[in-house]
Amino acid sequence: MADAPLTLRDLARLDIATIKGVGDKRRESLADVGIESVLDLLTTYPRRYVDRTNEAHVGDLVEGVETLVLVTIRSVRRVPLRNRRSMVTALVGDATGTLSLTFFNQPWRERQLKTDQEVAVFGKPERFRGKLQMTNPVVDIIGDKTGRIVPIYPQSEKANLSTWEIAGWVRNALDRAAPRTIGDPLPSVIRERLTLIERHSALNTIHFPESIVDKERARERLAFDELLRVQLVLVGRKRAFERDNTGIRHDMTGEMQQRFIDALPFPLTGAQRRVIDEVNVDLAKAVPMHRLLQGDVGSGKTVVAVAAMLVAVQGGHQGALMAPTEVLAEQHYAGIQRLLADLKVPDDGNLFGERQLRVELLTGRVTGERRRDVLTDLANGGVDIVIGTHALIQEGVEFSSLGVVVIDEQHRFGVEQRAALRGKGAGERHTTPDVLVMTATPIPRTAAMTVYGDLEVSVLNELPPGRTPIVTTAVVQHDASGESSGEVDAMWREVRSALDAGQQAYVVCPMIEESDKLEVAAAEEIHESLRKGELAKYEVGLLHGRMSSQEKDDVMTKFRTRKFDVLVATTVIEVGVDVPNATCMVILDADRFGIAQLHQLRGRVGRGSIASRCWLVRQNPHVGVERVAALVKSTDGFYLAEVDLELRGEGTLMSTAQKGASDLKLASLRRDEKLIKAAREAAFEIIDADPTLKRHRELATEVNLLLAREEKEFLTKD
Ligand code: ADP
Ligand code: MG
C-alpha cells in the first residue's frame, strides 16, 4: 500500500534527518527542542504570522502604543555600561523613517542582528532625546523570505534554530508528502457537518497561509483534532465505566432526605435544590453516579453531600465523606452530627422500628479501642455515615455496604485515591458506590468539559442569602522607594476596631513554597511581632503545618470559642474552616499567592451576617497587580477563574487539575468553546456507534500516538 495516504503514524516514524538540510548537527539541535520526527516538525506550528502588506510603517508609529513594524536593520552597536553590564542598540528603518532599538542585558543581540536583515519588531515606541525608540522589543528575524504572509516559528537561541530554517524544513516535508497526501481520519459526515477543512489542506495552510482568514480555518481544523483526541479518551472512559460497573438503584421513596431538609434551620437555595435533584436522578439509576459538584466557598455544598448520603442510608447502605485534612474532617464531623442530630433510621430489628442514625469519624487520630469499634461497626453496618481522611481508604477499612461516597475538595486527592474509596464498595454484590466529588475551585465551563470530561458536572452558582459581600482592599506595604506606607497602619487600625467590637480576624502569613521550615519561621516571627506590636491588646493564636494534629486542633478550638481574637496562620486555613464571627482577613505578601488561593483564603470570612473585610498586602507595588485587582473587583469564583485562566494560560490549569493534555498546541480552553462542544459531541457520536474504535482505527492510533503516556494512563484509569 505504498501509495496510501500518509498517516500521522507514518509521519511519526520518519526521522527528522530525512528532511533536506537536516544533518547531524541540526538533528541534535532539533532534538533539544523536542523535534525528532517529521510529525514533530509538522506539528511545530508558527507562533505568529507577519502579514507584509498589512503591517505598520515606522512613520505610523504612535508613542506609547504597542505596534508591530517590519523593518530592515541598518546598523548594530554594543555599548559597554558600568558594572560589566552592556547594552546593544540597533538602528532600523523602512521607507518612512527610522527607529532605534535598545536591548539591555541581551549581549547576544549583537550576534543575532545583522545589517540588511529584514526583521519584525514588536514593542512600545517611546520618544527619547527627540527620537523614536523601543526598549527590549520582541524581534523576529524574517530572513529573505518572499510571500505575503510569513510564518514565525518558535525560535530557540540556545539550540541555534532560526524561524526561516524551520520554515524551509516544513516546506520540504510538505512537498514530499504531497504526492501521497496526508490522510484524514475524521469521518467525512462529521467533517462536512462541522464545515471543517481537510487535514492535509489544514496542515499546508497553517504553515503557509495565503491569508489570515485561511490560517484561522486551518487552525480550527487542527485544534478540533486535538480536542477530539482528548474527548475520545474521556468519553470512552465514561462509557466504559458505565458499561463495566453496576451501581445501586437507590430507593428514592423514603423520607429521610426530605425530613433532613425540612429540619434545616434555613430553606435551601434554588441552586441547592436543583443540584440535589440532579444527584437524586443519578442515584435512582442503575449506573453508578460519577458527578463533580463545583460550588464556590460558602455555597453550601455540605448540605448537598449529606442529602446524597442519606439516600444511601435510607436503603440500608452507608455513606462516606472523605476530606483532605484532619481539621476539615473533624469540622465536617461536628457540623454533620449537628445537622443530623434528631434523624432516625428505619430498623426492623428494633422494637420501635427505627433507631438513631450513627455518624462516626475516622482519621489517623482515632486510635485504639475507639478505632476498633468504628472499624467493626463499619463492617457490620452499625455505622451509617463515616467522615474521615485518607484513613478511610487504608487496608482494613471495610464497609458493610458502601452506597454513596463524597469526596470533598477533590483537587487535593489523586485519581487513585478516588478509585480506592470507590473500590471499598465492591462487596459481595459487586456494586460500585455512587460518587460525588466536590470542589470549591470553580473552573470555567469549557475547561471543565476538557479537564473533567468523564464526569457529569453540577454547579452551585448561588450563595445562601443574607451574606454581606466582603469588601476587599489592596494595600501596599512599601512604596517604590522602600518606605513603609501609611496604608498598612490604617489597615491595622481598622482590624483593631473590628476586634474591639467583638469580631475576630485571620492573618495569613506569606507562603514560602521552597521551604516548609522557612514558612513556619516566618509565621512565628509575624506572630511574635504582632503580639508585641500592632495587636498587643489581643489574644493572638498561631496555626501552622508543622504542628501536631492535637496542637492544631487546640488552636482551632480556641479560635472557634473566641479564646483567641486573632489567628495568625499559614495556608493550612485555606480549606473549609468555618468561623462565622471572623470578619477580618489580612493576607500578607498576597503577591505570592495565585488567584484561586487568594479566593479560597478570603472565603474564610464573610460567613456570618456582619460585613467582612479583606486586605491584600503586597510587598512590591509592581508584582501581582492584576491578580490583586481581580480580587478587589469581584468575589465571584467563576469570574475569578476566568481571569486566572487568562493570566496564567491553560497549561497551569491542566497540570493542577492533574489531567494534562500536552497535545493541546492550538486549541484554547479559553477561546474555543464552540470547538470543544463540537469535539465532545463528535466523540459521543463516534464512541456510541463504535465503543472500541474498531472501525475508527486511525483515530485510535492517533490517540495513542499523541497523548503522552502519563496522560493516557491517567485518562484510561478509573
Ligand atoms: P461550602 O460550599 O464552602 O462547603 P458549607 O457547606 O460549609 O459551604 O456552607 C457554608 C455555610 O452556609 C454553613 O454555615 C452552612 O450551614 C450555611 N448554609 C448552607 N446552605 C444554606 C442555605 N441554604 N441558607 C443559609 N445558610 C446555608
Ligand atoms: Mg466545604
PDB file of N, CA, C and O in Angstrom, residues 47 73 76 88 101 103 106-115 117-120 137-142 155-157 160-164:
ATOM      1  N   ARG A  47       4.314  30.494  15.652  1.00  0.00           N
ATOM      2  CA  ARG A  47       3.911  31.197  16.874  1.00  0.00           C
ATOM      3  C   ARG A  47       3.071  32.412  16.487  1.00  0.00           C
ATOM      4  O   ARG A  47       2.140  32.798  17.167  1.00  0.00           O
ATOM      5  N   ILE A  73      17.453  46.159   9.174  1.00  0.00           N
ATOM      6  CA  ILE A  73      18.475  46.600  10.121  1.00  0.00           C
ATOM      7  C   ILE A  73      19.534  47.425   9.389  1.00  0.00           C
ATOM      8  O   ILE A  73      20.072  46.992   8.374  1.00  0.00           O
ATOM      9  N   VAL A  76      24.185  47.910  13.962  1.00  0.00           N
ATOM     10  CA  VAL A  76      24.082  47.321  15.297  1.00  0.00           C
ATOM     11  C   VAL A  76      25.326  47.719  16.074  1.00  0.00           C
ATOM     12  O   VAL A  76      26.433  47.710  15.540  1.00  0.00           O
ATOM     13  N   VAL A  88      22.873  46.748  23.866  1.00  0.00           N
ATOM     14  CA  VAL A  88      23.050  46.664  22.419  1.00  0.00           C
ATOM     15  C   VAL A  88      22.009  47.577  21.793  1.00  0.00           C
ATOM     16  O   VAL A  88      20.837  47.554  22.202  1.00  0.00           O
ATOM     17  N   LEU A 101      16.437  50.687  18.415  1.00  0.00           N
ATOM     18  CA  LEU A 101      16.072  49.624  19.347  1.00  0.00           C
ATOM     19  C   LEU A 101      17.158  49.545  20.408  1.00  0.00           C
ATOM     20  O   LEU A 101      18.341  49.625  20.085  1.00  0.00           O
ATOM     21  N   PHE A 103      18.548  47.201  23.653  1.00  0.00           N
ATOM     22  CA  PHE A 103      18.419  45.935  24.384  1.00  0.00           C
ATOM     23  C   PHE A 103      19.331  45.969  25.595  1.00  0.00           C
ATOM     24  O   PHE A 103      20.541  46.150  25.450  1.00  0.00           O
ATOM     25  N   GLN A 106      21.143  41.822  26.966  1.00  0.00           N
ATOM     26  CA  GLN A 106      20.961  40.797  25.940  1.00  0.00           C
ATOM     27  C   GLN A 106      22.144  40.889  24.979  1.00  0.00           C
ATOM     28  O   GLN A 106      21.970  41.197  23.797  1.00  0.00           O
ATOM     29  N   PRO A 107      23.357  40.667  25.501  1.00  0.00           N
ATOM     30  CA  PRO A 107      24.561  40.876  24.683  1.00  0.00           C
ATOM     31  C   PRO A 107      24.535  40.068  23.389  1.00  0.00           C
ATOM     32  O   PRO A 107      25.104  40.493  22.390  1.00  0.00           O
ATOM     33  N   TRP A 108      23.815  38.937  23.399  1.00  0.00           N
ATOM     34  CA  TRP A 108      23.775  38.093  22.206  1.00  0.00           C
ATOM     35  C   TRP A 108      23.080  38.749  21.029  1.00  0.00           C
ATOM     36  O   TRP A 108      23.215  38.325  19.886  1.00  0.00           O
ATOM     37  N   ARG A 109      22.337  39.820  21.292  1.00  0.00           N
ATOM     38  CA  ARG A 109      21.678  40.505  20.180  1.00  0.00           C
ATOM     39  C   ARG A 109      22.697  41.006  19.152  1.00  0.00           C
ATOM     40  O   ARG A 109      22.402  41.103  17.973  1.00  0.00           O
ATOM     41  N   GLU A 110      23.894  41.321  19.661  1.00  0.00           N
ATOM     42  CA  GLU A 110      24.923  41.824  18.760  1.00  0.00           C
ATOM     43  C   GLU A 110      25.238  40.804  17.663  1.00  0.00           C
ATOM     44  O   GLU A 110      25.471  41.155  16.506  1.00  0.00           O
ATOM     45  N   ARG A 111      25.230  39.524  18.053  1.00  0.00           N
ATOM     46  CA  ARG A 111      25.500  38.483  17.066  1.00  0.00           C
ATOM     47  C   ARG A 111      24.262  38.153  16.248  1.00  0.00           C
ATOM     48  O   ARG A 111      24.328  37.804  15.082  1.00  0.00           O
ATOM     49  N   GLN A 112      23.106  38.262  16.895  1.00  0.00           N
ATOM     50  CA  GLN A 112      21.876  37.840  16.218  1.00  0.00           C
ATOM     51  C   GLN A 112      21.480  38.796  15.082  1.00  0.00           C
ATOM     52  O   GLN A 112      21.047  38.360  14.022  1.00  0.00           O
ATOM     53  N   LEU A 113      21.629  40.064  15.332  1.00  0.00           N
ATOM     54  CA  LEU A 113      21.108  41.053  14.382  1.00  0.00           C
ATOM     55  C   LEU A 113      22.187  41.449  13.379  1.00  0.00           C
ATOM     56  O   LEU A 113      23.280  41.844  13.760  1.00  0.00           O
ATOM     57  N   LYS A 114      21.855  41.321  12.107  1.00  0.00           N
ATOM     58  CA  LYS A 114      22.858  41.632  11.086  1.00  0.00           C
ATOM     59  C   LYS A 114      22.331  42.709  10.147  1.00  0.00           C
ATOM     60  O   LYS A 114      21.145  42.721   9.807  1.00  0.00           O
ATOM     61  N   THR A 115      23.240  43.554   9.753  1.00  0.00           N
ATOM     62  CA  THR A 115      22.880  44.645   8.859  1.00  0.00           C
ATOM     63  C   THR A 115      22.187  44.100   7.603  1.00  0.00           C
ATOM     64  O   THR A 115      22.573  43.044   7.092  1.00  0.00           O
ATOM     65  N   GLN A 117      19.355  42.755   7.327  1.00  0.00           N
ATOM     66  CA  GLN A 117      18.351  41.725   7.590  1.00  0.00           C
ATOM     67  C   GLN A 117      16.961  42.359   7.705  1.00  0.00           C
ATOM     68  O   GLN A 117      16.833  43.479   8.212  1.00  0.00           O
ATOM     69  N   GLU A 118      15.962  41.603   7.277  1.00  0.00           N
ATOM     70  CA  GLU A 118      14.612  42.083   7.492  1.00  0.00           C
ATOM     71  C   GLU A 118      14.087  41.478   8.796  1.00  0.00           C
ATOM     72  O   GLU A 118      14.206  40.271   9.006  1.00  0.00           O
ATOM     73  N   VAL A 119      13.519  42.311   9.667  1.00  0.00           N
ATOM     74  CA  VAL A 119      13.016  41.801  10.938  1.00  0.00           C
ATOM     75  C   VAL A 119      11.633  42.373  11.226  1.00  0.00           C
ATOM     76  O   VAL A 119      11.289  43.458  10.773  1.00  0.00           O
ATOM     77  N   ALA A 120      10.864  41.594  11.998  1.00  0.00           N
ATOM     78  CA  ALA A 120       9.588  42.095  12.512  1.00  0.00           C
ATOM     79  C   ALA A 120       9.833  42.487  13.961  1.00  0.00           C
ATOM     80  O   ALA A 120      10.359  41.696  14.736  1.00  0.00           O
ATOM     81  N   PRO A 137      12.326  45.249  22.660  1.00  0.00           N
ATOM     82  CA  PRO A 137      11.161  44.774  21.903  1.00  0.00           C
ATOM     83  C   PRO A 137      11.301  43.288  21.564  1.00  0.00           C
ATOM     84  O   PRO A 137      12.370  42.708  21.741  1.00  0.00           O
ATOM     85  N   VAL A 138      10.217  42.698  21.087  1.00  0.00           N
ATOM     86  CA  VAL A 138      10.271  41.332  20.576  1.00  0.00           C
ATOM     87  C   VAL A 138      10.729  41.420  19.120  1.00  0.00           C
ATOM     88  O   VAL A 138      10.173  42.188  18.344  1.00  0.00           O
ATOM     89  N   VAL A 139      11.745  40.647  18.780  1.00  0.00           N
ATOM     90  CA  VAL A 139      12.278  40.734  17.425  1.00  0.00           C
ATOM     91  C   VAL A 139      12.201  39.372  16.761  1.00  0.00           C
ATOM     92  O   VAL A 139      12.626  38.371  17.334  1.00  0.00           O
ATOM     93  N   ASP A 140      11.642  39.313  15.574  1.00  0.00           N
ATOM     94  CA  ASP A 140      11.654  38.080  14.802  1.00  0.00           C
ATOM     95  C   ASP A 140      12.381  38.335  13.497  1.00  0.00           C
ATOM     96  O   ASP A 140      12.063  39.262  12.763  1.00  0.00           O
ATOM     97  N   ILE A 141      13.360  37.491  13.252  1.00  0.00           N
ATOM     98  CA  ILE A 141      14.103  37.664  12.015  1.00  0.00           C
ATOM     99  C   ILE A 141      13.366  36.949  10.911  1.00  0.00           C
ATOM    100  O   ILE A 141      12.989  35.786  11.050  1.00  0.00           O
ATOM    101  N   ILE A 142      13.090  37.659   9.863  1.00  0.00           N
ATOM    102  CA  ILE A 142      12.279  37.082   8.809  1.00  0.00           C
ATOM    103  C   ILE A 142      13.150  36.464   7.723  1.00  0.00           C
ATOM    104  O   ILE A 142      12.749  35.533   7.043  1.00  0.00           O
ATOM    105  N   GLN A 155      11.536  30.312  18.015  1.00  0.00           N
ATOM    106  CA  GLN A 155      12.963  30.225  17.720  1.00  0.00           C
ATOM    107  C   GLN A 155      13.680  29.864  18.998  1.00  0.00           C
ATOM    108  O   GLN A 155      13.252  30.204  20.076  1.00  0.00           O
ATOM    109  N   SER A 156      14.750  29.172  18.829  1.00  0.00           N
ATOM    110  CA  SER A 156      15.498  28.807  20.006  1.00  0.00           C
ATOM    111  C   SER A 156      16.916  29.334  19.874  1.00  0.00           C
ATOM    112  O   SER A 156      17.692  28.866  19.059  1.00  0.00           O
ATOM    113  N   GLU A 157      17.190  30.333  20.683  1.00  0.00           N
ATOM    114  CA  GLU A 157      18.524  30.918  20.687  1.00  0.00           C
ATOM    115  C   GLU A 157      19.532  29.850  21.113  1.00  0.00           C
ATOM    116  O   GLU A 157      20.570  29.677  20.507  1.00  0.00           O
ATOM    117  N   ASN A 160      20.049  27.343  18.617  1.00  0.00           N
ATOM    118  CA  ASN A 160      20.514  27.995  17.405  1.00  0.00           C
ATOM    119  C   ASN A 160      19.693  27.602  16.176  1.00  0.00           C
ATOM    120  O   ASN A 160      20.228  27.241  15.139  1.00  0.00           O
ATOM    121  N   LEU A 161      18.391  27.659  16.348  1.00  0.00           N
ATOM    122  CA  LEU A 161      17.483  27.358  15.232  1.00  0.00           C
ATOM    123  C   LEU A 161      16.755  28.639  14.864  1.00  0.00           C
ATOM    124  O   LEU A 161      16.258  29.335  15.730  1.00  0.00           O
ATOM    125  N   SER A 162      16.701  28.925  13.588  1.00  0.00           N
ATOM    126  CA  SER A 162      16.025  30.157  13.218  1.00  0.00           C
ATOM    127  C   SER A 162      14.695  29.832  12.562  1.00  0.00           C
ATOM    128  O   SER A 162      14.481  28.738  12.045  1.00  0.00           O
ATOM    129  N   THR A 163      13.820  30.791  12.579  1.00  0.00           N
ATOM    130  CA  THR A 163      12.483  30.578  12.043  1.00  0.00           C
ATOM    131  C   THR A 163      12.508  30.244  10.552  1.00  0.00           C
ATOM    132  O   THR A 163      11.750  29.411  10.082  1.00  0.00           O
ATOM    133  N   TRP A 164      13.434  30.866   9.804  1.00  0.00           N
ATOM    134  CA  TRP A 164      13.399  30.567   8.357  1.00  0.00           C
ATOM    135  C   TRP A 164      13.956  29.186   8.040  1.00  0.00           C
ATOM    136  O   TRP A 164      13.542  28.551   7.099  1.00  0.00           O
TER     137      TRP A 164
END
